[in-house]
Amino acid sequence: GNSDTVGMLESLLRCGARGAVLAILYDPEVAEAAHRAGEGRRFESALGVKSGQPGQRPFEGKFRVERLGNGHFTATGPMWRGARMELGPMALLKVEDKGSDVRVIISSRKFQAADQSVFRHLGLEPAEQKILVLKSSVHFRADFQPIAAAIITAIAPGPNLADTRKFPYRNLRPGLRIQPNGLRVLDPGAGSSGGYCSYGEME
């Protein structure tokens, strides 16, 4: 994905989430603004959606800068252990919202949150947080599944759909599976419209 959609952030606030941390949201301009403001200071900004994803809009809000980082750290998890990360200026921001307790980790470069070191770089111990929201579709599991009481996956807008059934396929042969153990493509002559595929169970 683009690492910059804010739908999950808005949902956390709407539901009054407490003890939640979202990582990582790509927004170099907001990271720069946080560094200009300094730790402990507050500022207002439009956060996220820098990549121009259609139908998306940034989150307009007030933030308190809790911690700043230079984005240079070493990964410690199973997937990238020992790799040196360089994400540019980073910030841990507390959303100023009386009805919730939500923090956001901002980076200046796109990076999926698949390593706990992302949190530790900004002074947070992942296992001590009530809710971790990770912008990572699969790779997070190696390092975060051992500390998770439960994992909930969600779909966010982006240039590459996670659900392969949503692509507007054309000219697929009948009987082809779109997903492992999933639905098969029906015969285009038996119910498809507009040149797109129809789906259904086939034994």
Protein backbone atom coordinates (compact mmCIF):
# COMPACT_ATOMS: atom_id res chain seq x y z
CA GLY A 1 0.00 0.00 0.00
CA ASN A 2 0.90 3.65 0.25
CA SER A 3 1.47 3.65 4.03
CA ASP A 4 -0.39 6.93 4.35
CA THR A 5 -4.14 6.26 4.56
CA VAL A 6 -5.81 7.41 7.78
CA GLY A 7 -9.04 5.41 7.87
CA MET A 8 -7.84 3.22 10.73
CA LEU A 9 -6.74 6.27 12.73
CA GLU A 10 -10.16 7.82 12.29
CA SER A 11 -11.83 4.56 13.35
CA LEU A 12 -9.73 4.35 16.51
CA LEU A 13 -10.74 7.87 17.47
CA ARG A 14 -14.38 7.32 16.58
CA CYS A 15 -14.50 4.22 18.80
CA GLY A 16 -12.75 5.91 21.70
CA ALA A 17 -9.75 3.56 21.68
CA ARG A 18 -7.47 3.73 24.71
CA GLY A 19 -3.79 2.84 24.77
CA ALA A 20 -3.55 2.50 20.98
CA VAL A 21 -0.48 3.12 18.82
CA LEU A 22 -0.62 3.18 15.01
CA ALA A 23 2.58 2.58 13.03
CA ILE A 24 3.90 3.61 10.59
CA LEU A 25 2.22 6.50 8.82
CA TYR A 26 4.29 7.98 6.01
CA ASP A 27 4.23 11.78 6.09
CA PRO A 28 7.57 13.60 5.73
CA GLU A 29 5.96 17.04 6.02
CA VAL A 30 4.33 16.23 9.37
CA ALA A 31 7.54 14.59 10.60
CA GLU A 32 9.38 17.80 9.74
CA ALA A 33 6.73 19.90 11.49
CA ALA A 34 7.06 17.76 14.62
CA HIS A 35 10.83 18.25 14.66
CA ARG A 36 10.40 21.99 14.22
CA ALA A 37 7.93 22.10 17.11
CA GLY A 38 10.04 19.96 19.46
CA GLU A 39 9.21 17.35 22.09
CA GLY A 40 6.38 18.32 24.41
CA ARG A 41 5.03 20.95 22.02
CA ARG A 42 1.70 20.96 20.20
CA PHE A 43 0.84 21.75 16.59
CA GLU A 44 -1.99 21.38 14.08
CA SER A 45 -1.65 19.66 10.74
CA ALA A 46 -3.27 17.65 7.97
CA LEU A 47 -1.87 14.14 8.42
CA GLY A 48 -1.43 11.48 5.75
CA VAL A 49 -2.66 10.82 2.20
CA LYS A 50 0.40 12.33 0.54
CA SER A 51 0.35 9.79 -2.31
CA GLY A 52 -2.91 11.02 -3.82
CA GLN A 53 -4.92 7.84 -3.34
CA PRO A 54 -8.32 8.48 -5.01
CA GLY A 55 -11.20 9.06 -2.61
CA GLN A 56 -8.96 9.57 0.43
CA ARG A 57 -8.43 12.71 2.48
CA PRO A 58 -5.94 13.60 5.22
CA PHE A 59 -6.79 13.67 8.92
CA GLU A 60 -7.04 17.23 10.23
CA GLY A 61 -6.09 17.36 13.88
CA LYS A 62 -4.05 18.65 16.79
CA PHE A 63 -1.04 16.69 17.97
CA ARG A 64 1.41 16.69 20.86
CA VAL A 65 4.97 15.64 20.11
CA GLU A 66 5.87 12.92 22.60
CA ARG A 67 9.15 11.70 21.12
CA LEU A 68 11.41 12.44 18.17
CA GLY A 69 13.83 10.13 16.37
CA ASN A 70 16.28 10.33 13.50
CA GLY A 71 14.97 7.11 11.93
CA HIS A 72 18.30 5.28 12.28
CA PHE A 73 17.95 2.00 14.17
CA THR A 74 18.74 -1.70 13.85
CA ALA A 75 15.99 -4.26 13.36
CA THR A 76 15.75 -7.00 15.98
CA GLY A 77 12.91 -9.24 14.76
CA PRO A 78 13.09 -12.54 12.84
CA MET A 79 12.52 -11.03 9.42
CA TRP A 80 15.09 -8.22 9.34
CA ARG A 81 17.33 -8.91 12.34
CA GLY A 82 20.54 -6.92 12.08
CA ALA A 83 19.40 -4.73 9.19
CA ARG A 84 20.05 -1.02 9.60
CA MET A 85 16.95 1.08 9.01
CA GLU A 86 17.06 4.66 7.77
CA LEU A 87 13.56 6.13 7.76
CA GLY A 88 14.47 9.80 8.04
CA PRO A 89 13.04 12.06 10.75
CA MET A 90 10.41 10.24 12.81
CA ALA A 91 7.96 11.27 15.51
CA LEU A 92 5.62 9.77 18.06
CA LEU A 93 2.52 11.97 18.12
CA LYS A 94 -0.35 11.93 20.60
CA VAL A 95 -3.65 12.87 18.97
CA GLU A 96 -5.25 15.61 21.05
CA ASP A 97 -8.69 14.05 21.46
CA LYS A 98 -10.45 13.98 24.85
CA GLY A 99 -12.47 10.89 24.01
CA SER A 100 -9.56 8.61 23.17
CA ASP A 101 -5.92 7.78 23.82
CA VAL A 102 -4.27 7.25 20.44
CA ARG A 103 -0.68 7.75 19.32
CA VAL A 104 0.75 7.66 15.81
CA ILE A 105 4.29 6.91 14.66
CA ILE A 106 5.27 9.07 11.67
CA SER A 107 8.18 8.44 9.31
CA SER A 108 9.75 10.33 6.43
CA ARG A 109 10.14 7.20 4.32
CA LYS A 110 7.69 4.42 3.57
CA PHE A 111 8.23 1.35 5.71
CA GLN A 112 5.93 -1.40 6.90
CA ALA A 113 5.72 -1.92 10.64
CA ALA A 114 7.07 -5.46 10.72
CA ASP A 115 9.68 -5.06 13.47
CA GLN A 116 9.27 -4.11 17.13
CA SER A 117 12.35 -1.89 16.94
CA VAL A 118 10.19 0.74 15.22
CA PHE A 119 8.43 1.34 18.53
CA ARG A 120 11.54 1.12 20.71
CA HIS A 121 13.27 3.74 18.57
CA LEU A 122 10.66 6.17 19.88
CA GLY A 123 10.66 4.99 23.48
CA LEU A 124 7.74 2.54 23.42
CA GLU A 125 7.80 -1.12 24.41
CA PRO A 126 5.35 -2.87 22.05
CA ALA A 127 4.29 -5.57 24.52
CA GLU A 128 3.16 -2.89 26.99
CA GLN A 129 0.67 -1.28 24.59
CA LYS A 130 -2.99 -2.28 24.71
CA ILE A 131 -3.58 -1.92 20.96
CA LEU A 132 -0.99 -2.00 18.19
CA VAL A 133 -2.19 -1.03 14.71
CA LEU A 134 0.41 -2.07 12.16
CA LYS A 135 0.52 -0.95 8.55
CA SER A 136 1.74 -4.34 7.36
CA SER A 137 -0.32 -7.01 5.64
CA VAL A 138 1.59 -10.19 6.52
CA HIS A 139 5.24 -9.62 7.46
CA PHE A 140 4.40 -8.26 10.92
CA ARG A 141 3.42 -11.73 12.14
CA ALA A 142 6.96 -13.03 12.67
CA ASP A 143 7.80 -10.40 15.30
CA PHE A 144 4.41 -9.37 16.67
CA GLN A 145 2.34 -12.56 16.80
CA PRO A 146 4.26 -13.87 19.86
CA ILE A 147 3.20 -10.81 21.91
CA ALA A 148 -0.39 -10.54 20.60
CA ALA A 149 -3.43 -11.75 22.52
CA ALA A 150 -5.41 -11.50 19.27
CA ILE A 151 -4.84 -10.36 15.69
CA ILE A 152 -7.49 -8.61 13.61
CA THR A 153 -6.74 -7.99 9.94
CA ALA A 154 -8.28 -5.10 8.04
CA ILE A 155 -8.22 -3.85 4.47
CA ALA A 156 -7.14 -0.30 3.68
CA PRO A 157 -7.33 1.50 0.32
CA GLY A 158 -4.22 1.28 -1.81
CA PRO A 159 -2.83 0.67 -5.30
CA ASN A 160 -2.60 -3.10 -4.79
CA LEU A 161 -5.76 -4.78 -3.52
CA ALA A 162 -5.33 -7.39 -0.79
CA ASP A 163 -8.52 -9.17 -1.87
CA THR A 164 -7.85 -10.69 -5.28
CA ARG A 165 -11.58 -11.11 -5.89
CA LYS A 166 -11.90 -7.34 -6.25
CA PHE A 167 -9.76 -6.99 -9.36
CA PRO A 168 -11.72 -6.42 -12.60
CA TYR A 169 -10.38 -9.53 -14.35
CA ARG A 170 -11.07 -10.18 -18.02
CA ASN A 171 -10.57 -13.29 -20.12
CA LEU A 172 -9.92 -15.75 -17.29
CA ARG A 173 -10.63 -19.36 -18.19
CA PRO A 174 -13.64 -20.99 -16.49
CA GLY A 175 -12.79 -23.06 -13.43
CA LEU A 176 -9.76 -20.97 -12.41
CA ARG A 177 -9.48 -20.29 -8.67
CA ILE A 178 -8.90 -16.67 -7.72
CA GLN A 179 -7.78 -17.59 -4.18
CA PRO A 180 -6.52 -20.78 -2.52
CA ASN A 181 -9.56 -22.88 -1.60
CA GLY A 182 -11.73 -20.03 -2.86
CA LEU A 183 -14.37 -19.48 -5.49
CA ARG A 184 -13.84 -20.49 -9.09
CA VAL A 185 -14.49 -18.37 -12.17
CA LEU A 186 -17.77 -19.31 -13.82
CA ASP A 187 -18.17 -19.64 -17.56
CA PRO A 188 -18.27 -16.04 -18.91
CA GLY A 189 -21.18 -17.07 -21.10
CA ALA A 190 -23.23 -18.04 -18.06
CA GLY A 191 -23.96 -14.84 -16.27
CA SER A 192 -21.06 -12.41 -16.53
CA SER A 193 -21.71 -8.87 -17.69
CA GLY A 194 -19.64 -6.13 -19.19
CA GLY A 195 -16.76 -8.47 -19.93
CA TYR A 196 -16.01 -9.09 -16.25
CA CYS A 197 -15.92 -12.42 -14.46
CA SER A 198 -18.67 -13.97 -12.41
CA TYR A 199 -17.80 -16.07 -9.40
CA GLY A 200 -19.43 -19.12 -7.93
CA GLU A 201 -18.85 -22.49 -6.34
CA MET A 202 -17.85 -25.25 -8.73
CA GLU A 203 -17.27 -28.84 -7.70
